[in-house]
PDB file of C-alpha atoms in Angstrom:
ATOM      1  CA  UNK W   1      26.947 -54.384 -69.989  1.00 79.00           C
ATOM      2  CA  UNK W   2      25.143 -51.527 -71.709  1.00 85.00           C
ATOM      3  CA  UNK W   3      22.877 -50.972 -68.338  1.00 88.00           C
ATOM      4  CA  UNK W   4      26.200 -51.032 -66.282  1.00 90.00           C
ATOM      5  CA  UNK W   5      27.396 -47.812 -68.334  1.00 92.00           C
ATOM      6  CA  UNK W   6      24.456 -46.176 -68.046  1.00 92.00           C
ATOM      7  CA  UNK W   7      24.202 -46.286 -64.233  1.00 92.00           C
ATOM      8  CA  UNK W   8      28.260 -44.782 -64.018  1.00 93.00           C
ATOM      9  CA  UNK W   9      27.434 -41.629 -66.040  1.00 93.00           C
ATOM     10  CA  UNK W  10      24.121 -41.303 -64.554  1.00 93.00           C
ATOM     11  CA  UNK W  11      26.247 -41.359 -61.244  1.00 94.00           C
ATOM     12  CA  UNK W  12      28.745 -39.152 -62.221  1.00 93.00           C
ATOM     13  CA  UNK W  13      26.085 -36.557 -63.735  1.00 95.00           C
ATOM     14  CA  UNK W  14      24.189 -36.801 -60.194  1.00 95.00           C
ATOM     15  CA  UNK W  15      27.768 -36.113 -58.485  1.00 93.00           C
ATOM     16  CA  UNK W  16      28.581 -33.281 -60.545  1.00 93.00           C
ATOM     17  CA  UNK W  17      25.037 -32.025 -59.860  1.00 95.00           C
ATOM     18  CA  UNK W  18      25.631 -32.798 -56.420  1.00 95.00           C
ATOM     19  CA  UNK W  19      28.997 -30.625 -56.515  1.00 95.00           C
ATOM     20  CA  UNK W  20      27.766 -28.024 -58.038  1.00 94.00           C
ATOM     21  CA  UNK W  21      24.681 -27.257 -55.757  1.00 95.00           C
ATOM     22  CA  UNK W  22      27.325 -27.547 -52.823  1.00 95.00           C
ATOM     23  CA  UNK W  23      29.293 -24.591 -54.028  1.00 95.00           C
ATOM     24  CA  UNK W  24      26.500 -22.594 -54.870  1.00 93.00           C
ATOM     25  CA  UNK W  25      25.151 -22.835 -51.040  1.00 93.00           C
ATOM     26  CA  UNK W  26      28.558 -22.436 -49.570  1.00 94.00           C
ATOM     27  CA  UNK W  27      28.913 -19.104 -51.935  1.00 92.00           C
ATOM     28  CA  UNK W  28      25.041 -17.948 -50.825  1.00 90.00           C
ATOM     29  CA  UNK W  29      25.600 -18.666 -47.488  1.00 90.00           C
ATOM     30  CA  UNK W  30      29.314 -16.674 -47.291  1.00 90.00           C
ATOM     31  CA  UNK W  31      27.835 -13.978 -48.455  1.00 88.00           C
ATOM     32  CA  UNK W  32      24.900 -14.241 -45.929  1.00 86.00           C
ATOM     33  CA  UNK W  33      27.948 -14.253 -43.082  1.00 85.00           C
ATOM     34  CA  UNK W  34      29.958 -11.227 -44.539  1.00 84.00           C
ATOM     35  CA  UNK W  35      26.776  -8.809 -44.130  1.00 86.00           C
ATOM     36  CA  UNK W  36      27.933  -6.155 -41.997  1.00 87.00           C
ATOM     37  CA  UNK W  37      25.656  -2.966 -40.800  1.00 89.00           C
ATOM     38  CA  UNK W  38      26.473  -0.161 -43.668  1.00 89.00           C
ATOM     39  CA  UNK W  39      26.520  -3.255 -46.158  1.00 88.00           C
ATOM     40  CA  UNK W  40      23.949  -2.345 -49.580  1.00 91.00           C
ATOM     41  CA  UNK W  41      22.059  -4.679 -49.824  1.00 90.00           C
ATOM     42  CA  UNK W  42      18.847  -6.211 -52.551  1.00 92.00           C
ATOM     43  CA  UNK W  43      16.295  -8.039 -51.212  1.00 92.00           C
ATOM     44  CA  UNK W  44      15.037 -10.926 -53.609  1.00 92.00           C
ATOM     45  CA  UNK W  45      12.108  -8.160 -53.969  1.00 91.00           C
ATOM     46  CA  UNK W  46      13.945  -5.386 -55.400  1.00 91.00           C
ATOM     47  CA  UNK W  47      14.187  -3.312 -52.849  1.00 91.00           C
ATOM     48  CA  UNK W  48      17.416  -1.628 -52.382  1.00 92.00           C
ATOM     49  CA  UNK W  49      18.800  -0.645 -48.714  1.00 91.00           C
ATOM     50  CA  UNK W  50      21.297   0.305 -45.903  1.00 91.00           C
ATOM     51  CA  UNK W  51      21.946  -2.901 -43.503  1.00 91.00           C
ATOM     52  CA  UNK W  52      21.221  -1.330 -40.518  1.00 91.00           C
ATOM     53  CA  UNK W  53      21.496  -4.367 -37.791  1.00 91.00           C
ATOM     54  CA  UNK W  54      21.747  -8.234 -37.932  1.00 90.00           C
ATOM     55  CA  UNK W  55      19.802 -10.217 -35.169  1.00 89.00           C
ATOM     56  CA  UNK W  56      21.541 -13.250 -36.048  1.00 85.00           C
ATOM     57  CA  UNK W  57      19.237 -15.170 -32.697  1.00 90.00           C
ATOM     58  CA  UNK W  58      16.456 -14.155 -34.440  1.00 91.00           C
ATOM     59  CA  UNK W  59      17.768 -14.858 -38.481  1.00 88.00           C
ATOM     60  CA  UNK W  60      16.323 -11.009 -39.322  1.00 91.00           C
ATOM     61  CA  UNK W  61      17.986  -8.139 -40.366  1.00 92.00           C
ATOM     62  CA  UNK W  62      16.770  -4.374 -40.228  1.00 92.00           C
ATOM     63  CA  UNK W  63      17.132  -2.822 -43.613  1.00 91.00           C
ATOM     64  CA  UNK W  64      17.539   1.383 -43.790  1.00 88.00           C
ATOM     65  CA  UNK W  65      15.649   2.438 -47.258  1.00 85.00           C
ATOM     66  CA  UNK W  66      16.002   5.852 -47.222  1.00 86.00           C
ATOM     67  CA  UNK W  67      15.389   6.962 -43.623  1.00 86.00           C
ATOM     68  CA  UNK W  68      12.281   3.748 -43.647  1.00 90.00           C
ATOM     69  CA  UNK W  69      13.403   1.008 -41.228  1.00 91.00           C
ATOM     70  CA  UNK W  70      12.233  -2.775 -42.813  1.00 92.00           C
ATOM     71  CA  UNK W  71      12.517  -5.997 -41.405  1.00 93.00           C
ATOM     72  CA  UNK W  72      13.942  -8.935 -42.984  1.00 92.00           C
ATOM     73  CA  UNK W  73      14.628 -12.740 -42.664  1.00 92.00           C
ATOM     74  CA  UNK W  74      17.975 -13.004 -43.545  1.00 90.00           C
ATOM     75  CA  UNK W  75      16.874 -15.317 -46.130  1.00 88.00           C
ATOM     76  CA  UNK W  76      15.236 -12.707 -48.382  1.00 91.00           C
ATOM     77  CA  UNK W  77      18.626 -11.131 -49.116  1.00 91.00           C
ATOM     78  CA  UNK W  78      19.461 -11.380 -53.186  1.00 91.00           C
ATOM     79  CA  UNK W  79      22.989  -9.922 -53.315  1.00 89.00           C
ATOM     80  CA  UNK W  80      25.400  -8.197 -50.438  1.00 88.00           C
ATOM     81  CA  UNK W  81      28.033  -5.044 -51.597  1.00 86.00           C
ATOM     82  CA  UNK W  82      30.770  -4.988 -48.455  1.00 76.00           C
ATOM     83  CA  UNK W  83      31.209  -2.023 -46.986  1.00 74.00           C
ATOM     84  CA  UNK W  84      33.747   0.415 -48.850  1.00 68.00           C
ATOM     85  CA  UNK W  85      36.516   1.484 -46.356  1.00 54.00           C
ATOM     86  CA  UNK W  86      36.345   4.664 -45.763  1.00 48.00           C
ATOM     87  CA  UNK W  87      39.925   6.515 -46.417  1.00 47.00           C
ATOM     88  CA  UNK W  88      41.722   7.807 -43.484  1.00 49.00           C
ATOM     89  CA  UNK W  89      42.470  11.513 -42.703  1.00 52.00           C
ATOM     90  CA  UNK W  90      46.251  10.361 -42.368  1.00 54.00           C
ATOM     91  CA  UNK W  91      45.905   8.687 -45.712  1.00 53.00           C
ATOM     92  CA  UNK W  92      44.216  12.021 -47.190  1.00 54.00           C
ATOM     93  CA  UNK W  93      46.710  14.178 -45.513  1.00 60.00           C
ATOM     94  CA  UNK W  94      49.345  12.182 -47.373  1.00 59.00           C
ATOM     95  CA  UNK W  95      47.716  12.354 -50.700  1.00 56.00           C
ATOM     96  CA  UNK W  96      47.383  16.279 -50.367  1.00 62.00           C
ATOM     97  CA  UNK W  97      50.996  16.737 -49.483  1.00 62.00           C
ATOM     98  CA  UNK W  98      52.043  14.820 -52.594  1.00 64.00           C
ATOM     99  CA  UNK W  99      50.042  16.688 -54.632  1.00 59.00           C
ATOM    100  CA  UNK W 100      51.017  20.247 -53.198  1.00 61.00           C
ATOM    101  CA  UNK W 101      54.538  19.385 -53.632  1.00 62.00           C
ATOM    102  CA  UNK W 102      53.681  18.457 -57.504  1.00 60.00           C
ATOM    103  CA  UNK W 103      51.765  21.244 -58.127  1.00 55.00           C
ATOM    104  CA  UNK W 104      54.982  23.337 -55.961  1.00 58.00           C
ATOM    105  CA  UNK W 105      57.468  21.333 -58.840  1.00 58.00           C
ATOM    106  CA  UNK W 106      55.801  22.249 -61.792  1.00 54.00           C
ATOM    107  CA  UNK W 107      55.042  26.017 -60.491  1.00 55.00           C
ATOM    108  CA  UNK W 108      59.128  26.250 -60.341  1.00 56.00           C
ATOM    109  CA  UNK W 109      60.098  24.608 -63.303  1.00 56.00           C
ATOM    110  CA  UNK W 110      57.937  26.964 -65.558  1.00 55.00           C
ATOM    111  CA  UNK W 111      59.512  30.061 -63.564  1.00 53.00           C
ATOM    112  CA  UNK W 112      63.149  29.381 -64.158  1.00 55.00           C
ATOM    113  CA  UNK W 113      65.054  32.462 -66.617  1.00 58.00           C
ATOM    114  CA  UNK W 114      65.877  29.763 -69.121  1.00 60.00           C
ATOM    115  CA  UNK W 115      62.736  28.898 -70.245  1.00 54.00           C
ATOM    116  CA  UNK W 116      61.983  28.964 -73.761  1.00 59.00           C
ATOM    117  CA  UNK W 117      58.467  29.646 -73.500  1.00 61.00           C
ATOM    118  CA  UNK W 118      59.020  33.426 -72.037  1.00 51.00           C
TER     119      UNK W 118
END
């Protein structure tokens, strides 16, 4: 009886294990998949980098390190930060208006005769 017990949490420690591991290589290997050229990027040595290219036939990757082109296997990549997006001139033009039209508010409101502060 006691040996029976001991097998079923052994089994459910090895599943959780098991589970555990799983999620950890589906995470890794996401990550591997989101690289996109203008991705930063650590390689498990340290080195920090611009993703220039991914050969995906090959598994490499070419790594920009200030102006130095490296080769890597795709499997020497540590950690992956996306590329930003880069704002729009249509989304900057709309942020400048806004804050013109602010700055055009407040320029009016402390010009009006019945201010106290004159």
């Amino acid at each position: 009886m006691n040996f029976i017990i001991l097998i079923i949490l052994f089994g459910g420690m090895m599943w959780f294990m098991q589970r555990n591991q799983k999620k950890a290589a589906n995470k890794r290997q996401e990550q591997l998949n989101s690289m996109a050229p203008g991705s930063e990027i650590v390689t498990i040595g340290g080195l920090h980098g611009i993703l220039s290219s991914v050969d995906s036939e090959k598994g490499t990757i070419e790594l920009d390190a200030e102006g130095v082109i490296l080769t890597f296997d795709r499997s020497a990549v540590k950690s992956v930060k996306p590329v930003e997006s880069v704002a729009t001139s249509d989304a900057l033009d709309g942020v400048i208006s806004e804050a013109k039209s602010d700055v055009t508010e407040v320029t009016e409101k402390s010009a009006t005769p019945d201010s106290p502060f004159e």
